[in-house]
Structures are given as C-alpha cells and as structure tokens.
JSON list of C-alpha atoms in Angstrom, two decimals:
[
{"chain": "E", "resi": 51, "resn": "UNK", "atom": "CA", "xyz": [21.91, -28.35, -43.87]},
{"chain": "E", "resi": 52, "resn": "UNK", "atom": "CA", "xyz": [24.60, -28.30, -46.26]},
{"chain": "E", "resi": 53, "resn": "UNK", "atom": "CA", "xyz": [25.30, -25.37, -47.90]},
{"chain": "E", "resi": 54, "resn": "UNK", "atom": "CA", "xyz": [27.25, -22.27, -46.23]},
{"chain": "E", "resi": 55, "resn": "UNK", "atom": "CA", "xyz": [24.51, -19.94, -47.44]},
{"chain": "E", "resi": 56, "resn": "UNK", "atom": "CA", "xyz": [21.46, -22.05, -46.20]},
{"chain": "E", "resi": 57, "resn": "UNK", "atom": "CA", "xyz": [23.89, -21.87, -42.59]},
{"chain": "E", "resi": 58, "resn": "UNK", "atom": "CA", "xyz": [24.09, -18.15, -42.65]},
{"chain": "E", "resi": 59, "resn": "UNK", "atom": "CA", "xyz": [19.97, -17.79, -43.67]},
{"chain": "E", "resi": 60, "resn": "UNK", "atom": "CA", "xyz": [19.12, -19.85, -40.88]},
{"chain": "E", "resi": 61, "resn": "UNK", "atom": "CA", "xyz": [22.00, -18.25, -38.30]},
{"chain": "E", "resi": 62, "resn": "UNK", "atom": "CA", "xyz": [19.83, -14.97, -39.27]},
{"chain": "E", "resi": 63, "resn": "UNK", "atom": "CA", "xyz": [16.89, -16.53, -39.38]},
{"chain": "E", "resi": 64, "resn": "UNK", "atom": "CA", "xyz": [17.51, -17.70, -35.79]},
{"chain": "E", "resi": 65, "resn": "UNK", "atom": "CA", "xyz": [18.47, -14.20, -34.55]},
{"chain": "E", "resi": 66, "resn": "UNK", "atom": "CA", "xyz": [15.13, -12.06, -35.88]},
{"chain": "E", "resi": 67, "resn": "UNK", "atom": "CA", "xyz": [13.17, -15.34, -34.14]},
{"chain": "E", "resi": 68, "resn": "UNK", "atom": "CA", "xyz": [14.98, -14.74, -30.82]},
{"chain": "E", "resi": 69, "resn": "UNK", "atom": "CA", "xyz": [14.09, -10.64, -31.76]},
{"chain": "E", "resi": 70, "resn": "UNK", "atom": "CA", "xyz": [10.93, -11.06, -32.64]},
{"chain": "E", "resi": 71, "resn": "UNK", "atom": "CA", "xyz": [9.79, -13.60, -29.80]},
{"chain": "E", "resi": 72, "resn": "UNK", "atom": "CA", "xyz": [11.10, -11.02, -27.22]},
{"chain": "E", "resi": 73, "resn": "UNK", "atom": "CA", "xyz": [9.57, -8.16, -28.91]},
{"chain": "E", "resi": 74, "resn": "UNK", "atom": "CA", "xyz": [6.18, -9.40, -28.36]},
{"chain": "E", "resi": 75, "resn": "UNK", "atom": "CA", "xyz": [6.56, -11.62, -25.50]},
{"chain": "E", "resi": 76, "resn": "UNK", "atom": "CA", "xyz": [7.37, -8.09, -23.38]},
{"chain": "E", "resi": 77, "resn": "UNK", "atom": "CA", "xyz": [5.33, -6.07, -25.61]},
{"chain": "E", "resi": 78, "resn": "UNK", "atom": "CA", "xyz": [2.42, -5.82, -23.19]},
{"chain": "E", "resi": 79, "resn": "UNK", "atom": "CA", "xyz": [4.25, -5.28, -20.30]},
{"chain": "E", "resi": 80, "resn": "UNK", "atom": "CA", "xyz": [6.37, -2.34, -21.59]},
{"chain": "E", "resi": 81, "resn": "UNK", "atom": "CA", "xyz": [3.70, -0.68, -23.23]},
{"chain": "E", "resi": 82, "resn": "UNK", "atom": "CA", "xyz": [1.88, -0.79, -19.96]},
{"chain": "E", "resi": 83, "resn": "UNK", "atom": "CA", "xyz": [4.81, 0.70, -18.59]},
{"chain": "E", "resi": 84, "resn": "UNK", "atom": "CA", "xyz": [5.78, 3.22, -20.87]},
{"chain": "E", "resi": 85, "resn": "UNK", "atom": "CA", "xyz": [2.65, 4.39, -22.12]},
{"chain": "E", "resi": 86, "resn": "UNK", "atom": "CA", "xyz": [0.63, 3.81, -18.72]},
{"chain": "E", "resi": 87, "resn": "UNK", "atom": "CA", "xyz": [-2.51, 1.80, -21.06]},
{"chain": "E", "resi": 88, "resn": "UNK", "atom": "CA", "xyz": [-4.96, -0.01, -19.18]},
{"chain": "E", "resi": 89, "resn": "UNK", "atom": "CA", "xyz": [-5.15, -4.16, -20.11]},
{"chain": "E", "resi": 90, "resn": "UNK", "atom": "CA", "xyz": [-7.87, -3.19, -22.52]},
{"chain": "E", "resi": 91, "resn": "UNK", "atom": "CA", "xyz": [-5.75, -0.52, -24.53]},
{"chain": "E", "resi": 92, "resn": "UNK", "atom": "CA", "xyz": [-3.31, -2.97, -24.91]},
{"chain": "E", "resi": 93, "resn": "UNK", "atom": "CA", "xyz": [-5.28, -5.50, -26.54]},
{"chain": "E", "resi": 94, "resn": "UNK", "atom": "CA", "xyz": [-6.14, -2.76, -29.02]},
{"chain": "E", "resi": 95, "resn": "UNK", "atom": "CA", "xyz": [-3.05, -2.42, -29.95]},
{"chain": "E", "resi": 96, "resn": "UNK", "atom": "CA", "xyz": [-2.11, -5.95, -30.26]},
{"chain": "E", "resi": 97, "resn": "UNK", "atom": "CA", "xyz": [-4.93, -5.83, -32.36]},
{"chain": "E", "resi": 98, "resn": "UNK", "atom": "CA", "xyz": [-3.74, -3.15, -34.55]},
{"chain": "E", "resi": 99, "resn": "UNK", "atom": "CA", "xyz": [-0.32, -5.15, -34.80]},
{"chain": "E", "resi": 100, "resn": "UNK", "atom": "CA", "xyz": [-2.60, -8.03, -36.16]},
{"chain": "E", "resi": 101, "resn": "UNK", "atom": "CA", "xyz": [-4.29, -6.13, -38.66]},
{"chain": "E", "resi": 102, "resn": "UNK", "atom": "CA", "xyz": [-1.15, -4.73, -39.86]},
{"chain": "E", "resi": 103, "resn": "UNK", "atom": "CA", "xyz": [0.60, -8.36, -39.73]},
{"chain": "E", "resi": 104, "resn": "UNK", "atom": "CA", "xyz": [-2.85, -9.53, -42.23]},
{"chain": "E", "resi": 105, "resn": "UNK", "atom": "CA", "xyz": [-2.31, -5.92, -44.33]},
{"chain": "E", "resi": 106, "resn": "UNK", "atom": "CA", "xyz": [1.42, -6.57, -45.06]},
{"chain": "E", "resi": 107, "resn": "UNK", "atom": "CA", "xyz": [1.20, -10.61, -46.24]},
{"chain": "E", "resi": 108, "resn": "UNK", "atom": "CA", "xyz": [-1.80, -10.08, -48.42]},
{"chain": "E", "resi": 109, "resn": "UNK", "atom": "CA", "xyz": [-0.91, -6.88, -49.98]},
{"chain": "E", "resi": 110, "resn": "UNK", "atom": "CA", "xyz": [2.71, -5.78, -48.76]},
{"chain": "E", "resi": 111, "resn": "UNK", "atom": "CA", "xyz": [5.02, -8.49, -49.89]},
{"chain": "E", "resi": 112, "resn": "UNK", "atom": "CA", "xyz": [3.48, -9.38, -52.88]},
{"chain": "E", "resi": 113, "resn": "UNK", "atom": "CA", "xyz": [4.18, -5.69, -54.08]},
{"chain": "E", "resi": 114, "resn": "UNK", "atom": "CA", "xyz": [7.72, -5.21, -53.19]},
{"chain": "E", "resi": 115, "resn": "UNK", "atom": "CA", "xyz": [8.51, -9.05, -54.05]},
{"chain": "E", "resi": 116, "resn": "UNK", "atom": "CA", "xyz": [7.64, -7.69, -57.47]},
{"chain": "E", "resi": 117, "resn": "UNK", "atom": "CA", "xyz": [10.49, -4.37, -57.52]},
{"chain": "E", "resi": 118, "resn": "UNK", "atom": "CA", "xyz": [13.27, -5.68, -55.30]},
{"chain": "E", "resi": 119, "resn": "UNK", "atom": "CA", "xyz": [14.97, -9.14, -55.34]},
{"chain": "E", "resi": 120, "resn": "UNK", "atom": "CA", "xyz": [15.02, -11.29, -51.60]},
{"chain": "E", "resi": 121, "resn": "UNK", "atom": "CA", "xyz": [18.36, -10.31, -50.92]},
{"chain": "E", "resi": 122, "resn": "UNK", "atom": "CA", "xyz": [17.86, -6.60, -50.49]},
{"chain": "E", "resi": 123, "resn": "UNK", "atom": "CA", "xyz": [14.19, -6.83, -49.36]},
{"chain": "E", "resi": 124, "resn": "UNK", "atom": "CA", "xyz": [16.14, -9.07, -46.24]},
{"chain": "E", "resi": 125, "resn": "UNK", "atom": "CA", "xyz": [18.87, -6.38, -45.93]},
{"chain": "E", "resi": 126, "resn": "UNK", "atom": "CA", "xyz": [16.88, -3.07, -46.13]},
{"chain": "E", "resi": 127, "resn": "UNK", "atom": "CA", "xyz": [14.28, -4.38, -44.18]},
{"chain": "E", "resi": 128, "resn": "UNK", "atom": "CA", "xyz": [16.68, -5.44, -40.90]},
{"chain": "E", "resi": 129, "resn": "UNK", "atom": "CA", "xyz": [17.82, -2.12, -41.15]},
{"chain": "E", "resi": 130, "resn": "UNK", "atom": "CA", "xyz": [14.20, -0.77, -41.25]},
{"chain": "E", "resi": 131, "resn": "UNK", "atom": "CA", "xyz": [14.02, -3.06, -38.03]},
{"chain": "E", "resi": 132, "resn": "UNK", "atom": "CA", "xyz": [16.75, -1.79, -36.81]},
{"chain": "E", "resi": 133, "resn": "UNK", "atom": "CA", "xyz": [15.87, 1.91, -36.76]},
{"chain": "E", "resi": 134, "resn": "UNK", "atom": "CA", "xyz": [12.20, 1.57, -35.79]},
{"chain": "E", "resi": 135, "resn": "UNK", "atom": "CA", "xyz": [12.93, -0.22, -32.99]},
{"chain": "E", "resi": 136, "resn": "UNK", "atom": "CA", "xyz": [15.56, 2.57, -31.32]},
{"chain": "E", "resi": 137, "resn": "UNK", "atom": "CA", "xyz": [13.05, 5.52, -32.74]},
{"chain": "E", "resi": 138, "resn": "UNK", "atom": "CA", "xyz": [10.05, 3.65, -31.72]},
{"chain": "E", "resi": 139, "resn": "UNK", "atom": "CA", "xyz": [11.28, 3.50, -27.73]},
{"chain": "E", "resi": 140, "resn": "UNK", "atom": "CA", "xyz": [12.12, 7.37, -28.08]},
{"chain": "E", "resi": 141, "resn": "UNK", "atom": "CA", "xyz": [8.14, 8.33, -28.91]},
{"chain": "E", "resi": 142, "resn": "UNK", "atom": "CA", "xyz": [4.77, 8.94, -27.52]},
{"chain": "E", "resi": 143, "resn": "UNK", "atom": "CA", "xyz": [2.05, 6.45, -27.72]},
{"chain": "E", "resi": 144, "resn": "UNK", "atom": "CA", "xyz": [0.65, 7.54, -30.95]},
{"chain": "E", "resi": 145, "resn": "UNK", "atom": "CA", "xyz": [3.64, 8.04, -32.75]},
{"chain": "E", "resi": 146, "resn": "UNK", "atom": "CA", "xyz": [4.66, 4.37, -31.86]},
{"chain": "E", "resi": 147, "resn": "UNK", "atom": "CA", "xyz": [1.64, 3.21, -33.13]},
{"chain": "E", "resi": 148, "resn": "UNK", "atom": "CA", "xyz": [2.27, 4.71, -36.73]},
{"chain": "E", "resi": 149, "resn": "UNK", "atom": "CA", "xyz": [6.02, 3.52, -35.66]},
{"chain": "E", "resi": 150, "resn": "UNK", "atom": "CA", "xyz": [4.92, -0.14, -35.33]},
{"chain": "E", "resi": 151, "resn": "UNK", "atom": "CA", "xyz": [3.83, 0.16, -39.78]},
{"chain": "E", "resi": 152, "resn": "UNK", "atom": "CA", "xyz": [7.63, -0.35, -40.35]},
{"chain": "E", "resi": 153, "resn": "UNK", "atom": "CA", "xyz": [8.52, -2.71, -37.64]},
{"chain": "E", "resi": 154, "resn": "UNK", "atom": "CA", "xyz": [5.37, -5.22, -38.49]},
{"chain": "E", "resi": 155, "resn": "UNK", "atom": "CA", "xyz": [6.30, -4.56, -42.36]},
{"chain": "E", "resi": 156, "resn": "UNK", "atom": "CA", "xyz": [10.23, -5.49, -41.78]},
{"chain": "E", "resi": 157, "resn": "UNK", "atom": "CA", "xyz": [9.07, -8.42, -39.90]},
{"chain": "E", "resi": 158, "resn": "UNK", "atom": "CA", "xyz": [6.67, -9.79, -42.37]},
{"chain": "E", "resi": 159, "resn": "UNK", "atom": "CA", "xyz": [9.13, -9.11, -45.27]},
{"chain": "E", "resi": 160, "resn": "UNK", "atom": "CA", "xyz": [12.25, -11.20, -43.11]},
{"chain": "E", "resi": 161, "resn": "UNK", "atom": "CA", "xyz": [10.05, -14.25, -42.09]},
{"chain": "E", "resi": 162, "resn": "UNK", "atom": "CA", "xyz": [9.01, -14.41, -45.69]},
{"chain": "E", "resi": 163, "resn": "UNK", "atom": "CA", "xyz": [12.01, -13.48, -47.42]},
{"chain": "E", "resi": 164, "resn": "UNK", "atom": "CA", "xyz": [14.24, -15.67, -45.23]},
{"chain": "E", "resi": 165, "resn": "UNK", "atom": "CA", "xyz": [11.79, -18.70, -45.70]},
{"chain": "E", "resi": 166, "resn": "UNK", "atom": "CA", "xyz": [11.89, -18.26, -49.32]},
{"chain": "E", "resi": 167, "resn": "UNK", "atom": "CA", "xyz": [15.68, -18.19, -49.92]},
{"chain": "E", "resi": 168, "resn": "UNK", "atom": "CA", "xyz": [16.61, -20.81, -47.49]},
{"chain": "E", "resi": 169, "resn": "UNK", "atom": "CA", "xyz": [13.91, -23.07, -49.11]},
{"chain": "E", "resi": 170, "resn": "UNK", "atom": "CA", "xyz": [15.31, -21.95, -52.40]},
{"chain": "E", "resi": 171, "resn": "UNK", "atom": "CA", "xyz": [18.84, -23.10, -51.50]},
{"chain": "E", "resi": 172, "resn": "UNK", "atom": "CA", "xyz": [18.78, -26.55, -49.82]},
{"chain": "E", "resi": 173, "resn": "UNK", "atom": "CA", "xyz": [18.55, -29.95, -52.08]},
{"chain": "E", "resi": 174, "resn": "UNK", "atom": "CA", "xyz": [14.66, -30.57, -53.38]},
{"chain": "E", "resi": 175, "resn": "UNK", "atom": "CA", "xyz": [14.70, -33.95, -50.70]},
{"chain": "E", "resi": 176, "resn": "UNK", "atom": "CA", "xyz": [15.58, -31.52, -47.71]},
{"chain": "E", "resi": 177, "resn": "UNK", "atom": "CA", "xyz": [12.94, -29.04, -48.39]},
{"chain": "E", "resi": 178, "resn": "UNK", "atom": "CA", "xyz": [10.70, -30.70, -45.51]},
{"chain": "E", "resi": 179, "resn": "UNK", "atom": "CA", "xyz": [13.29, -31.06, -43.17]},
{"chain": "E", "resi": 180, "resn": "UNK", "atom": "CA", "xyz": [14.43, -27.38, -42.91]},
{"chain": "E", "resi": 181, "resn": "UNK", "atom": "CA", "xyz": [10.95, -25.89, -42.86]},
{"chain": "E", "resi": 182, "resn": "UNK", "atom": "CA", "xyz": [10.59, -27.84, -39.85]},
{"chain": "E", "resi": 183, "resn": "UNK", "atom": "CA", "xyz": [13.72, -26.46, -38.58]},
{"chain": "E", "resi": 184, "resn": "UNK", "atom": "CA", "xyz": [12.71, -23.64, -39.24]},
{"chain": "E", "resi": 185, "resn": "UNK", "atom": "CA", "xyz": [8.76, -23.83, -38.07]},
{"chain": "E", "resi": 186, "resn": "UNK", "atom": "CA", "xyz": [10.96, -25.31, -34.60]},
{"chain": "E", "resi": 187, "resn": "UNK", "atom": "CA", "xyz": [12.40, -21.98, -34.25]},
{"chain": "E", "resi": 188, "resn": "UNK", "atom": "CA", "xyz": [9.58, -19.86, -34.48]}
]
C-alpha cells in the first residue's frame, strides 16, 4: 500500500476490526453476566444484532451515503461508537438493546465506509490485493 491515506484507512480499519472482534467475541459472556440471561436469551439477542446488521446495509447506508460524504459518515459514526459503547455498559437490559441500534449502525457505516475509501484510494491494479488485506483482517 502506497499512499499515506490508504496507511491511515487501513491503521483504522485495523483498530474497529480488533474492536469489533472483541465486542462480539465476549458479547455472550458479558451479557450473561451482566444481565443474568439464560443461553437461550442470548441467542435472541444475537439475533436481534443480526437483524439490525441486515436492517442497516439494505436500508441504512444507502440513505445516509446519499446526505453525508465517507469522511464524516467514518468520523461521526466512531464517535457514535464511541459513546454507545460507555452508555451502553451503564444500562439495563432493555435499554441496551435499543442501545445496540447505534452501535450495529456505526459499525455497519465504518466497515462500509472504510472499505469504500481505501478501495477508492489505492492504484486500479492493487484493488484485489488490499481487499484481501483487508477481508485478512476481519
């Protein structure tokens, strides 16, 4: 990768992966322990997440794609991260699961967003290459 701003996408492309992955690789387990849900309530709500993950890339992104430009859908959208994450550990269990609309919509907007730009800003011939960098990282 060549370009300074194709290095930065991908440094921050790198660091939502590692957030993400540990998000919902101890999702379960903290749910179980904060919100004291059986194994069955929990695969509701990872159900829920999966609906929501569906609702924001057919509907979601193509919307706000439309009003804002990549750049500040990627920066309003790791602050939305950001700010769900700290309220959402703060909350009951049904206020999470409301809390989990901005964190699945912040994700789905990054991935994409990110995706797009760096794919927007490396050479035509390299285009291959970095989405499977990129598909290595997720």
């Amino acid at each position: 990768v060549g370009s300074r701003s194709v290095a930065q996408l991908l440094g921050l492309y790198v660091a939502f992966a590692i957030v993400s992955f540990t998000f919902r690789s101890s999702f379960s387990m903290l749910a179980r322990m904060q919100f004291h849900i059986t194994p069955r309530q929990n695969g509701f709500i990872m159900s829920y997440m999966g609906v929501l993950s569906v609702l924001v890339q057919t509907f979601g992104i193509r919307f706000l794609v439309k009003h804002f430009s990549e750049k500040q859908l990627i920066q309003r959208s790791f602050i939305l991260l950001g700010i769900s994450f700290l309220l959402s550990s703060q909350l009951d269990l049904y206020a999470f699961l409301i809390s989990l609309i901005p964190i699945i919509l912040a994700s789905g907007l990054i991935r994409t967003c990110l995706i797009s730009a760096i794919t927007k800003d490396v050479a035509r011939h390299k285009t291959g290459g970095t989405i499977g960098l990129i598909g290595s990282v997720d």
